[in-house]
mmCIF file of C-alpha atoms and ligand atoms in Angstrom:
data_model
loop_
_atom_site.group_PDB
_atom_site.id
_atom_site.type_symbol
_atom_site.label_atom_id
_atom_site.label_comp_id
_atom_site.label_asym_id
_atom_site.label_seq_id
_atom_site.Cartn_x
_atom_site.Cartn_y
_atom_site.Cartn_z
ATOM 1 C CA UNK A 1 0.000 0.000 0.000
ATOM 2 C CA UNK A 2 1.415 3.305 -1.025
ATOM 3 C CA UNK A 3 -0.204 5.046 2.655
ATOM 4 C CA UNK A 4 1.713 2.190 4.400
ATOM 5 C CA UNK A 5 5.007 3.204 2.518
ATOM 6 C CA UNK A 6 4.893 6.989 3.136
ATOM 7 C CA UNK A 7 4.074 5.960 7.149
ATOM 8 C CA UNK A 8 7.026 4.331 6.940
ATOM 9 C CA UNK A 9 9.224 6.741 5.509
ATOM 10 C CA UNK A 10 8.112 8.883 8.135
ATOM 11 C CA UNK A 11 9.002 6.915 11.081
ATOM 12 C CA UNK A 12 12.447 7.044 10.216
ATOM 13 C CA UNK A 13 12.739 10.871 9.048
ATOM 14 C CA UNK A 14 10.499 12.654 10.819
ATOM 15 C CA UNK A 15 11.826 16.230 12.230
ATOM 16 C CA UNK A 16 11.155 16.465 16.070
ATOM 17 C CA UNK A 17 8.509 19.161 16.398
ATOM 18 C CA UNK A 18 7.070 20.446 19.520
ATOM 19 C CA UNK A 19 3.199 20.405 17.955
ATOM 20 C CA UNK A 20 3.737 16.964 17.472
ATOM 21 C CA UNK A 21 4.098 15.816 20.636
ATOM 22 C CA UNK A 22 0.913 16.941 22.012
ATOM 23 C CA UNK A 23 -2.975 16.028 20.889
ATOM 24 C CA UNK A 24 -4.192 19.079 23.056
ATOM 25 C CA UNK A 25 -6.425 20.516 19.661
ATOM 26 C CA UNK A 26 -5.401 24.127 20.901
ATOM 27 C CA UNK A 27 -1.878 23.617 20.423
ATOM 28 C CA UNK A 28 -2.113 22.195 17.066
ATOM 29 C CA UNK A 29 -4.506 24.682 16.243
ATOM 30 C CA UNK A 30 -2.010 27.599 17.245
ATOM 31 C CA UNK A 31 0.940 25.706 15.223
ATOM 32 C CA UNK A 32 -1.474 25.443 12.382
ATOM 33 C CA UNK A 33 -2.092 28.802 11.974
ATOM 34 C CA UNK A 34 1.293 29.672 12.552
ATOM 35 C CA UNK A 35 2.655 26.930 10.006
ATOM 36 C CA UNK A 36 0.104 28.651 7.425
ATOM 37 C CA UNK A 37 2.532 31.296 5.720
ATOM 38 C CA UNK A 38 5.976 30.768 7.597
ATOM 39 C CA UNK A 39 8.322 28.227 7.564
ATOM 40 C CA UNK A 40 9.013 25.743 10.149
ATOM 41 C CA UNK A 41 12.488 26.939 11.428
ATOM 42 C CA UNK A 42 11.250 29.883 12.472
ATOM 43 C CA UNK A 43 8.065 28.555 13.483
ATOM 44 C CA UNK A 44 9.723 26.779 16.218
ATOM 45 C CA UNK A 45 9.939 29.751 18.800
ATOM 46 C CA UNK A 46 7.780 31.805 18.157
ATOM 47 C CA UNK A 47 5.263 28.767 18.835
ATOM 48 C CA UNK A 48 7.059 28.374 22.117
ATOM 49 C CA UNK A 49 6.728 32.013 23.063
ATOM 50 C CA UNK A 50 3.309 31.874 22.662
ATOM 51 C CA UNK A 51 2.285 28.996 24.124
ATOM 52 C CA UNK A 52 4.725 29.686 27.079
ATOM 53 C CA UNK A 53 2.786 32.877 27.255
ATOM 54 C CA UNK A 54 -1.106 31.524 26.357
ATOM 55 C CA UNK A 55 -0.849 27.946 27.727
ATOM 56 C CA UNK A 56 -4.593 27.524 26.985
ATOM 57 C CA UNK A 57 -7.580 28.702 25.393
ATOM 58 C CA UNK A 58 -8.835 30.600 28.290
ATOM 59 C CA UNK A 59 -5.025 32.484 28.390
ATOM 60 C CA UNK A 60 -5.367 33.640 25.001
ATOM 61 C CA UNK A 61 -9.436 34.762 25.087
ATOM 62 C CA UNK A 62 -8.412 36.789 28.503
ATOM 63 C CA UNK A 63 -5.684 38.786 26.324
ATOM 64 C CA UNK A 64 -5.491 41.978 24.908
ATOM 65 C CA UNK A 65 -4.916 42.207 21.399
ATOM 66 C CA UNK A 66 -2.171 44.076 21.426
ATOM 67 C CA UNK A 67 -0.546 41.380 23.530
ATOM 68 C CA UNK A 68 -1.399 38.707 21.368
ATOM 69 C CA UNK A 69 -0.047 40.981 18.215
ATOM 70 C CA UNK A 70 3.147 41.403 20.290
ATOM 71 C CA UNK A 71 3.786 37.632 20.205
ATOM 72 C CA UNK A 72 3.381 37.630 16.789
ATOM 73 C CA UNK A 73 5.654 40.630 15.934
ATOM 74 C CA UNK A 74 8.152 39.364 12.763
ATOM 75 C CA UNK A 75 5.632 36.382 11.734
ATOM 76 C CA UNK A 76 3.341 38.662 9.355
ATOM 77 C CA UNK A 77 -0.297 38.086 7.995
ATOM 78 C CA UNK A 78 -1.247 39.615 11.123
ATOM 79 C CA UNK A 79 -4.816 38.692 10.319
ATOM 80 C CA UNK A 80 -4.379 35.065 11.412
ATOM 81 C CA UNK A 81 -3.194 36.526 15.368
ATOM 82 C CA UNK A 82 -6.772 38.636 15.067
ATOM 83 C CA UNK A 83 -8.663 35.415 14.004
ATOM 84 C CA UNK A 84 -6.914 33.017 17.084
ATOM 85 C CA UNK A 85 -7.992 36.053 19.803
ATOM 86 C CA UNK A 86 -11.108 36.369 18.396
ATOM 87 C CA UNK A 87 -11.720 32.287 17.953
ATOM 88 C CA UNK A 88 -10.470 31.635 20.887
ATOM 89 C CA UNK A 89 -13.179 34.199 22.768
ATOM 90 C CA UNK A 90 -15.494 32.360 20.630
ATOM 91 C CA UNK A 91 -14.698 29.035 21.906
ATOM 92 C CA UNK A 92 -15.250 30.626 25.647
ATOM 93 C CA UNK A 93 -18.409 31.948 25.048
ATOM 94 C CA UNK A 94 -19.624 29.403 22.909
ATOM 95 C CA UNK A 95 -18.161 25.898 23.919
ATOM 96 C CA UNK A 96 -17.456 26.476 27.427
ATOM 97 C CA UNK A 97 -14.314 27.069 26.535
ATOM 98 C CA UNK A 98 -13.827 23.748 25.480
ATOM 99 C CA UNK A 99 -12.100 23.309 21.511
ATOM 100 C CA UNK A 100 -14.901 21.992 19.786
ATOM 101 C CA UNK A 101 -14.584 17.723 18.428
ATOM 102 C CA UNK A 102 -15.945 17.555 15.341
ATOM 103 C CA UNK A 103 -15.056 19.497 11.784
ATOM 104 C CA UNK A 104 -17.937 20.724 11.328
ATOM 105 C CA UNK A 105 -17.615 22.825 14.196
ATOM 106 C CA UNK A 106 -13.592 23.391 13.972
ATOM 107 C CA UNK A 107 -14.952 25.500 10.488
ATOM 108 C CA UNK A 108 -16.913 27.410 12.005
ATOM 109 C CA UNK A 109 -14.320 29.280 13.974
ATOM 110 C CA UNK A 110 -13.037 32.417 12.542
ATOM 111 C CA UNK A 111 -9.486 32.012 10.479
ATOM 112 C CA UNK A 112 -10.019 28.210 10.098
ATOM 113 C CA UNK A 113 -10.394 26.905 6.418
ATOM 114 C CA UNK A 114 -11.199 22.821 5.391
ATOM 115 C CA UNK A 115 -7.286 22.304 5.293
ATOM 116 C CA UNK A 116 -6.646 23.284 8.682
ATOM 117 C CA UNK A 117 -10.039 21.866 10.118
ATOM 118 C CA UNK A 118 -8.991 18.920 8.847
ATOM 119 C CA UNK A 119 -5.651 18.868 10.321
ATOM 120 C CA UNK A 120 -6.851 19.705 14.109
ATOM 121 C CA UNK A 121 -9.708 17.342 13.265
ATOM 122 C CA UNK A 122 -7.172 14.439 12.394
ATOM 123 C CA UNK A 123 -4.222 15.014 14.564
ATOM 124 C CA UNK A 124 -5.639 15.867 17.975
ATOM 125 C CA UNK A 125 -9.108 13.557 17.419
ATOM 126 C CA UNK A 126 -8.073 11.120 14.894
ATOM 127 C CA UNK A 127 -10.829 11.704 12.678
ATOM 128 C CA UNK A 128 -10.942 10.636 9.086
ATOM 129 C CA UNK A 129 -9.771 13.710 7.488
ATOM 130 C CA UNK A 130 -6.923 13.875 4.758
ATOM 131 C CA UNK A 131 -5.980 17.449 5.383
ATOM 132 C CA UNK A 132 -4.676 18.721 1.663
ATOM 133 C CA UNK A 133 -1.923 21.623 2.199
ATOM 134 C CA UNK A 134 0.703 22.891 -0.167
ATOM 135 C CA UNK A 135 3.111 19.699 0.618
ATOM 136 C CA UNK A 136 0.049 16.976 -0.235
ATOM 137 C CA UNK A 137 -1.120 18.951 -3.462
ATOM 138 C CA UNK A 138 2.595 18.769 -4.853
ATOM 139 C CA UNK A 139 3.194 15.086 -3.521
ATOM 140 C CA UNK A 140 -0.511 13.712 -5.079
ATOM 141 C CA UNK A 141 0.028 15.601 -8.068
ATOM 142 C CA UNK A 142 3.324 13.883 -9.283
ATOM 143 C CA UNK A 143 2.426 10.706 -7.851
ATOM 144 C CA UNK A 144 -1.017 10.085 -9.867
ATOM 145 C CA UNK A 145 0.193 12.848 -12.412
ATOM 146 C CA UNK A 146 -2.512 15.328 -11.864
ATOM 147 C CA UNK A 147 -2.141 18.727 -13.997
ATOM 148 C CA UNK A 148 -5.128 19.970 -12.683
ATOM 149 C CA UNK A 149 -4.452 23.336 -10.312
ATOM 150 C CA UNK A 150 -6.120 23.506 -6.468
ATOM 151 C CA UNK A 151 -7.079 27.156 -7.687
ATOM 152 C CA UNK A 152 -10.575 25.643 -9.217
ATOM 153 C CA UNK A 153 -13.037 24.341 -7.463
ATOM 154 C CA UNK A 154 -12.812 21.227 -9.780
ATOM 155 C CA UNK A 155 -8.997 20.663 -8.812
ATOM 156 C CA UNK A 156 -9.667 21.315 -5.127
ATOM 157 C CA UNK A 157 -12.223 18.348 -5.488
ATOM 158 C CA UNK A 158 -10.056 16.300 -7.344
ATOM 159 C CA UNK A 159 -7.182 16.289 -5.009
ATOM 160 C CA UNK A 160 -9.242 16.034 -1.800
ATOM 161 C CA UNK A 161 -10.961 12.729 -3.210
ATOM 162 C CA UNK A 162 -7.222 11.752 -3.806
ATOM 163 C CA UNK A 163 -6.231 12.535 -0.606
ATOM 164 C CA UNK A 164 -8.807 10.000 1.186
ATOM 165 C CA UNK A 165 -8.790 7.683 -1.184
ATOM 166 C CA UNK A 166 -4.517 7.602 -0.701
ATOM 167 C CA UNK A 167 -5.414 7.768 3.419
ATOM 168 C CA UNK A 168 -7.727 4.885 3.043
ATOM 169 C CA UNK A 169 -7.963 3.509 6.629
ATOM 170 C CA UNK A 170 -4.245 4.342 7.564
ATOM 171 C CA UNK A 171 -4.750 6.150 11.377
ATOM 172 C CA UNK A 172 -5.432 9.583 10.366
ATOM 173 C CA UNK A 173 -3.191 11.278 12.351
ATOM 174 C CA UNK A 174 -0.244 10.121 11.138
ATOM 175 C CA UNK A 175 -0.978 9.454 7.765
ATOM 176 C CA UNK A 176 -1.585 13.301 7.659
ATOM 177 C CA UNK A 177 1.757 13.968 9.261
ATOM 178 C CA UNK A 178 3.429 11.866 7.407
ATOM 179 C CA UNK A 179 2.596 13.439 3.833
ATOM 180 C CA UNK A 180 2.731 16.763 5.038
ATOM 181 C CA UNK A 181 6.327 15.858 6.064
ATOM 182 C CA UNK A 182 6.929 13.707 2.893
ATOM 183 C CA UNK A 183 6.202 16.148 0.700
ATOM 184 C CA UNK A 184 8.483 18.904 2.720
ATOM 185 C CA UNK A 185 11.490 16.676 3.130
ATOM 186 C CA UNK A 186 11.159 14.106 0.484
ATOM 187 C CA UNK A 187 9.315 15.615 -2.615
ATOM 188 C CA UNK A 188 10.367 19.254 -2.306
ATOM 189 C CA UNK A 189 8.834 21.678 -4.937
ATOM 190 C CA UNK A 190 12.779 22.005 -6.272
ATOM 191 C CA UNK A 191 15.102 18.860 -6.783
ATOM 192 C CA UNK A 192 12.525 16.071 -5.208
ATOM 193 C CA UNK A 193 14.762 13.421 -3.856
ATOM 194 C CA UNK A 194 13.624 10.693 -6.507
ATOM 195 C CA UNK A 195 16.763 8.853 -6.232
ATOM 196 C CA UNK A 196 15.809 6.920 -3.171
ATOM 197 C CA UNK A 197 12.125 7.435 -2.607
ATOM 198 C CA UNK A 198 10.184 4.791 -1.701
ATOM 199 C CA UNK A 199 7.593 5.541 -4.682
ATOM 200 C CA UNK A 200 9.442 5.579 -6.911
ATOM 201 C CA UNK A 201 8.273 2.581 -9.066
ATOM 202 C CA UNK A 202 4.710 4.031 -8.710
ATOM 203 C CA UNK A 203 5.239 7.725 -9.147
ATOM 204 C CA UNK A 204 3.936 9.129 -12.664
ATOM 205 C CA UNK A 205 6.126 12.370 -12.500
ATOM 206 C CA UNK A 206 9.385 9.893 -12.029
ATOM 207 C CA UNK A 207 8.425 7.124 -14.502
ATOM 208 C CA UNK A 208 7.882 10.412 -17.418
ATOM 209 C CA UNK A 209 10.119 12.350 -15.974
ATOM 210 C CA UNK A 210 7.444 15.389 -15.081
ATOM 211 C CA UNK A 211 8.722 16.617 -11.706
ATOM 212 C CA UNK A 212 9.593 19.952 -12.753
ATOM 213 C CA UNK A 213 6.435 20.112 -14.639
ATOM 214 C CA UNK A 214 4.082 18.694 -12.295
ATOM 215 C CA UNK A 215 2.484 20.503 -10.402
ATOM 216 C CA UNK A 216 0.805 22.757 -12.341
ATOM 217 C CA UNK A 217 2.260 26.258 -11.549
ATOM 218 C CA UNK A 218 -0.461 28.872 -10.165
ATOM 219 C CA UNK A 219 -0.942 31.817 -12.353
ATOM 220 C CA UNK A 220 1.325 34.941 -11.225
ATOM 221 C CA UNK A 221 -0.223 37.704 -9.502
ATOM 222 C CA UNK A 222 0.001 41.295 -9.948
ATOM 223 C CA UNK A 223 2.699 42.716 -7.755
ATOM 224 C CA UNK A 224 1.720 46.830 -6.976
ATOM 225 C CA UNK A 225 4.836 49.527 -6.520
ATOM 226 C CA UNK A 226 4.439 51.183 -2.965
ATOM 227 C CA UNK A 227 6.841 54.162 -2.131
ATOM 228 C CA UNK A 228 7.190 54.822 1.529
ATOM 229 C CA UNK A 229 8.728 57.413 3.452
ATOM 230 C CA UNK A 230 9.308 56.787 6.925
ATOM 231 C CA UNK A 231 10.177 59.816 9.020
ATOM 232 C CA UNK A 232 12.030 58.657 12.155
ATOM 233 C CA UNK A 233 11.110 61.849 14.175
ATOM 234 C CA UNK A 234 13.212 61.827 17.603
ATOM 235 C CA UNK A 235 15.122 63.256 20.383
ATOM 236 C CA UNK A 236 17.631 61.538 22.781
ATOM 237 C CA UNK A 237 15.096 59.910 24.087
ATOM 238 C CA UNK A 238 11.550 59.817 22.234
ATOM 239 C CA UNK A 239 10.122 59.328 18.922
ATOM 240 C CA UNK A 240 6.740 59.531 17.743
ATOM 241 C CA UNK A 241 4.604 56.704 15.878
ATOM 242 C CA UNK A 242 1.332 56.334 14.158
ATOM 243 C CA UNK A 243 -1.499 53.519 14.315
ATOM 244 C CA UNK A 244 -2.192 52.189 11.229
ATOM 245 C CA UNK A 245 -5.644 51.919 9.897
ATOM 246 C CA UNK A 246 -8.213 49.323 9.359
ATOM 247 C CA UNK A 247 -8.064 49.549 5.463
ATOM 248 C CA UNK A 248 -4.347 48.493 4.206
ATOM 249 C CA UNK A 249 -1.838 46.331 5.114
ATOM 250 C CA UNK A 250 -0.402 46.170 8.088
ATOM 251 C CA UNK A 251 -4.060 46.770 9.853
ATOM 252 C CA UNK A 252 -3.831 48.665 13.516
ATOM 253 C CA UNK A 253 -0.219 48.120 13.827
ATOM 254 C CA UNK A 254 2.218 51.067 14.977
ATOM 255 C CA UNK A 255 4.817 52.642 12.471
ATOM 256 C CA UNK A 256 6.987 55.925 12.328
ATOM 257 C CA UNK A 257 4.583 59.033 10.500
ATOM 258 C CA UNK A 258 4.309 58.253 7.129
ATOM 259 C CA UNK A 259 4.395 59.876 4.287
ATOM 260 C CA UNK A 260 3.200 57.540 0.231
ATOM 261 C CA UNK A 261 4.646 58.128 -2.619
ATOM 262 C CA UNK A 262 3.247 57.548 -6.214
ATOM 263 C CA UNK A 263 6.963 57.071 -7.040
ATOM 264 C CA UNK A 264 10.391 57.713 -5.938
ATOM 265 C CA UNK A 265 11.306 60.716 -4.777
ATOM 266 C CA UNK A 266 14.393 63.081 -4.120
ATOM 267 C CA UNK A 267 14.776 64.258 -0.217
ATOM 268 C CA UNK A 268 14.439 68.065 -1.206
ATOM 269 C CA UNK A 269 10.594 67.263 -2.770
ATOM 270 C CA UNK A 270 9.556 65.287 -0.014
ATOM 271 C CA UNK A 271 10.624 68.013 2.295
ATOM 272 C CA UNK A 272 8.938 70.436 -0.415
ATOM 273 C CA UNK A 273 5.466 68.204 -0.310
ATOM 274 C CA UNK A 274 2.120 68.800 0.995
ATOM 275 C CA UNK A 275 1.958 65.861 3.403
ATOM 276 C CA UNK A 276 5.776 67.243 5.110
ATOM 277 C CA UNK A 277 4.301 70.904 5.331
ATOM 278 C CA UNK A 278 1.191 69.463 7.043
ATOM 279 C CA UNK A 279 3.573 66.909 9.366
ATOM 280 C CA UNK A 280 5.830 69.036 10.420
ATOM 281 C CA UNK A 281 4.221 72.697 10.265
ATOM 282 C CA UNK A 282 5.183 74.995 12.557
ATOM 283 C CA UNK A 283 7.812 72.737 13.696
ATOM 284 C CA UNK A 284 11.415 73.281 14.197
ATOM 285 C CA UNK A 285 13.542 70.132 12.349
ATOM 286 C CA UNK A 286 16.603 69.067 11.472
ATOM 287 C CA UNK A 287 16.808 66.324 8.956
ATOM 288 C CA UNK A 288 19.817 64.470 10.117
ATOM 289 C CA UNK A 289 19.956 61.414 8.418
ATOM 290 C CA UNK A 290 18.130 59.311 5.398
ATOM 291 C CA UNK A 291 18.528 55.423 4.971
ATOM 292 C CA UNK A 292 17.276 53.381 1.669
ATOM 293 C CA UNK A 293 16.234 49.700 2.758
ATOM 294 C CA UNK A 294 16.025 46.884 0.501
ATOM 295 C CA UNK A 295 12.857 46.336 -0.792
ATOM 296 C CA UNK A 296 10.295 44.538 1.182
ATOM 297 C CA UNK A 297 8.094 42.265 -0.845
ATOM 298 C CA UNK A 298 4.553 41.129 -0.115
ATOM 299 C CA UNK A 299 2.795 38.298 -1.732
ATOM 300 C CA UNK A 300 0.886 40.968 -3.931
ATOM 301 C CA UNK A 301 3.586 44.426 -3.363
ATOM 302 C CA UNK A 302 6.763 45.417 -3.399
ATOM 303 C CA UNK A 303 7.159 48.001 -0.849
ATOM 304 C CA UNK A 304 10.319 50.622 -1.434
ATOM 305 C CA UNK A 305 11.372 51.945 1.868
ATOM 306 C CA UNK A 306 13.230 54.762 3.025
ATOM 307 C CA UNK A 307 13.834 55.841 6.184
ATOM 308 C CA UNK A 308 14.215 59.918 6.981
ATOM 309 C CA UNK A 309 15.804 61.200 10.064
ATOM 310 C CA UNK A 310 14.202 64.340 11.798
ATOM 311 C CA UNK A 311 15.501 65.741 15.062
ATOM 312 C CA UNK A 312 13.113 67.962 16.468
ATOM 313 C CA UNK A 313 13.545 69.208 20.190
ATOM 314 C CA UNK A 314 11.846 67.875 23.206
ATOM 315 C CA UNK A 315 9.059 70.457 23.616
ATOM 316 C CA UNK A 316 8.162 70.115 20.032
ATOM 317 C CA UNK A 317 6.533 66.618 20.954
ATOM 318 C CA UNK A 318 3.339 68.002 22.600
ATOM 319 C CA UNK A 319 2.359 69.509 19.200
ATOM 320 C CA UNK A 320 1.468 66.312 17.215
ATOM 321 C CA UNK A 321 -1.517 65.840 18.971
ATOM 322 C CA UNK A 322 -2.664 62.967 16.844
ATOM 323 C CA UNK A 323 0.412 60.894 17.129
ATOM 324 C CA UNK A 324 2.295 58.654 20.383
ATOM 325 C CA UNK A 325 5.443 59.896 21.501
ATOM 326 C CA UNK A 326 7.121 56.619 22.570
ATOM 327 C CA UNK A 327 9.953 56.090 24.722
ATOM 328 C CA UNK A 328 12.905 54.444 23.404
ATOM 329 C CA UNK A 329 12.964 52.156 26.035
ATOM 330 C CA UNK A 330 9.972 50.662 25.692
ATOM 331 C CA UNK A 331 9.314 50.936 21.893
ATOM 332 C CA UNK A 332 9.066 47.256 21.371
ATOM 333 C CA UNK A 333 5.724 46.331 23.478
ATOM 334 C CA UNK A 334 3.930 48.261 20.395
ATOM 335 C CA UNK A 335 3.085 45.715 17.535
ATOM 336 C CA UNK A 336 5.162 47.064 14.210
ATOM 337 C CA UNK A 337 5.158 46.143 10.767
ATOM 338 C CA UNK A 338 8.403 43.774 9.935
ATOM 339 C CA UNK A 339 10.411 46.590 8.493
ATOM 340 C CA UNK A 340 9.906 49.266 11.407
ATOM 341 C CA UNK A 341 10.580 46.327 13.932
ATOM 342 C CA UNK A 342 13.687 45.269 11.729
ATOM 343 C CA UNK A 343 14.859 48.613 11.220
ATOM 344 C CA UNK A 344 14.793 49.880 15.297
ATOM 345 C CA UNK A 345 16.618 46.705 16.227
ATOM 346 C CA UNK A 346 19.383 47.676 13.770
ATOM 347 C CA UNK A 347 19.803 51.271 15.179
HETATM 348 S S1 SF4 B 1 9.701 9.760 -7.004
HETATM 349 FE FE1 SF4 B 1 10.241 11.883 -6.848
HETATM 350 S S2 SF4 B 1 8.493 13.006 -7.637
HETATM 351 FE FE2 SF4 B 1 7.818 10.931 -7.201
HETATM 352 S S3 SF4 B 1 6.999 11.014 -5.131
HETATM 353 FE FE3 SF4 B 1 9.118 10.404 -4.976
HETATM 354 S S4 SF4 B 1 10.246 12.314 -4.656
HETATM 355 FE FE4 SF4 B 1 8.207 12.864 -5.439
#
């Protein structure tokens, strides 16, 4: 049986991971989430951190957000820390506080999708679901050479009735590990190890040599331009940031003043623009300083950031009404954007 030989490859290569020692659902669920756009080396601790910090459902539901968005500072896709607080209030009010045993209730809870349903459903109650992520699409798709993309509805159905056809009545929860892991060690998306896989003799993409063509590649996206100026606006001691709104990226975290660009821009007509005059009016400054980053990507923008320097003196604080004047000290407890967070650690 092809499930049997993928268990066993996983017995004897399986990475030691702290979710997977552990059928408490709320752990998984947390590693889950966290697994969902980041890689698992750096997974690792921040999963620690977190749990170290919300041992339990009741932990997490009783915390403030900005908390919660403080222990996820660096991970990104800041949505999915919203969706645990708010799921996990859920659960409290609504089960008791008890994680809920059956998928049809796991996907009801806010941030959870089938794949991850599935997973918490298998792994902490060893229910019958093959959970279909990233790792199992590419791994199904060379084995049964499938061109078909997960981006339709009609490939998403296609590979799920693959999935539990391959899981059969292999012990769900480690028949999901064990693919997941197979296709993250084994068949990799670059330079698959067909050389000594055990499927060899029944994998389509290695009989017909498809494994760089299989699986089908997802159409590209359109990446957007954003220009940001940052002004750093300080003293020995202080420097003022901004909340972000609800409407872009980055939603309700904290950041230096800001100032968009439709394009680059020279220092003398940013401190010649509207948005600087209306800043900085009636202030006394000193520009002391301007740093270009490299450019920090997004799944759908590049983002081109520069940093400016403004020294302005300590009385001058009180007159930006609208904005936090932060002590150095204690910057860090505000959730930032990667680059801000990046950028003050480098200083
Ligand atoms: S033979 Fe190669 S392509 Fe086929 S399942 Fe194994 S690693 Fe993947």
């Amino acid at each position: 049986m092809l499930n049997s030989k993928i268990i066993n490859w996983y017995e004897f290569n399986k990475r030691d991971l702290p979710w997977r020692n552990t059928s408490d659902p709320y752990k998984i669920w947390i590693s889950e989430i966290m697994l969902q756009q980041t890689q698992v080396v750096t997974v690792v601790d921040y999963y620690l951190r977190f749990i170290n910090s919300f041992p339990s459902i009741s932990a997490l539901a009783s915390a403030n957000e900005q908390e919660v968005l403080n222990h996820w500072q660096g991970l990104g896709y800041y949505s999915r820390a919203r969706n645990l607080h708010s799921a996990a209030k859920s659960i409290k009010d609504n089960y008791k506080g008890v994680f809920p045993d059956s998928f049809d209730e796991i996907i009801k809870l806010k941030g959870i999708g089938v794949y991850t349903a599935s997973a918490i459903s298998a792994f902490a109650f060893h229910l019958p679901y093959a959970a279909v992520d990233g790792n199992v699409y590419r791994v199904l798709s060379r084995l049964f050479g499938v061109s078909e993309s997960t981006s339709s509805p009609k490939g998403k159905k296609e590979f799920q009735a693959l999935a539990d056809e391959l899981m059969a009545d292999a012990p769900p929860h480690i028949y999901n590990q064990a693919i997941i892991e197979f296709g993250a060690l084994q068949c990799t998306a670059k330079n698959p190890d067909c050389e000594v896989c055990p499927l060899q003799a029944q994998c389509f993409a290695y009989i017909n040599k498809q494994q760089d063509v299989l699986p089908a590649k997802k159409k590209k996206v359109k990446v957007i331009d954003r220009f940001f100026y940052y002004l750093y606006i300080y003293n020995d001691t202080r420097f003022l940031l901004q909340q972000r709104g609800e409407r872009d990226i980055w939603r309700n975290l904290f950041e230096f003043p800001l100032i968009e660009a439709d394009n680059k821009i020279e220092l003398v007509d940013l401190i010649n623009s509207e948005a600087w005059e209306t800043l900085l009016k009636d202030i006394k400054v000193e520009v002391t300083e301007r740093k270009i980053t490299k450019t920090h990507k997004l799944s759908h923008q590049n983002l081109h950031i520069e940093f400016v320097h403004v020294r302005i003196e300590n009385y001058e604080f009180e007159k930006f009404k609208s904005l936090i004047s932060v002590d150095k000290e204690v910057a860090m407890n505000y959730p930032m954007p990667k680059p801000i967070e990046m950028y003050l650690a480098g200083k």
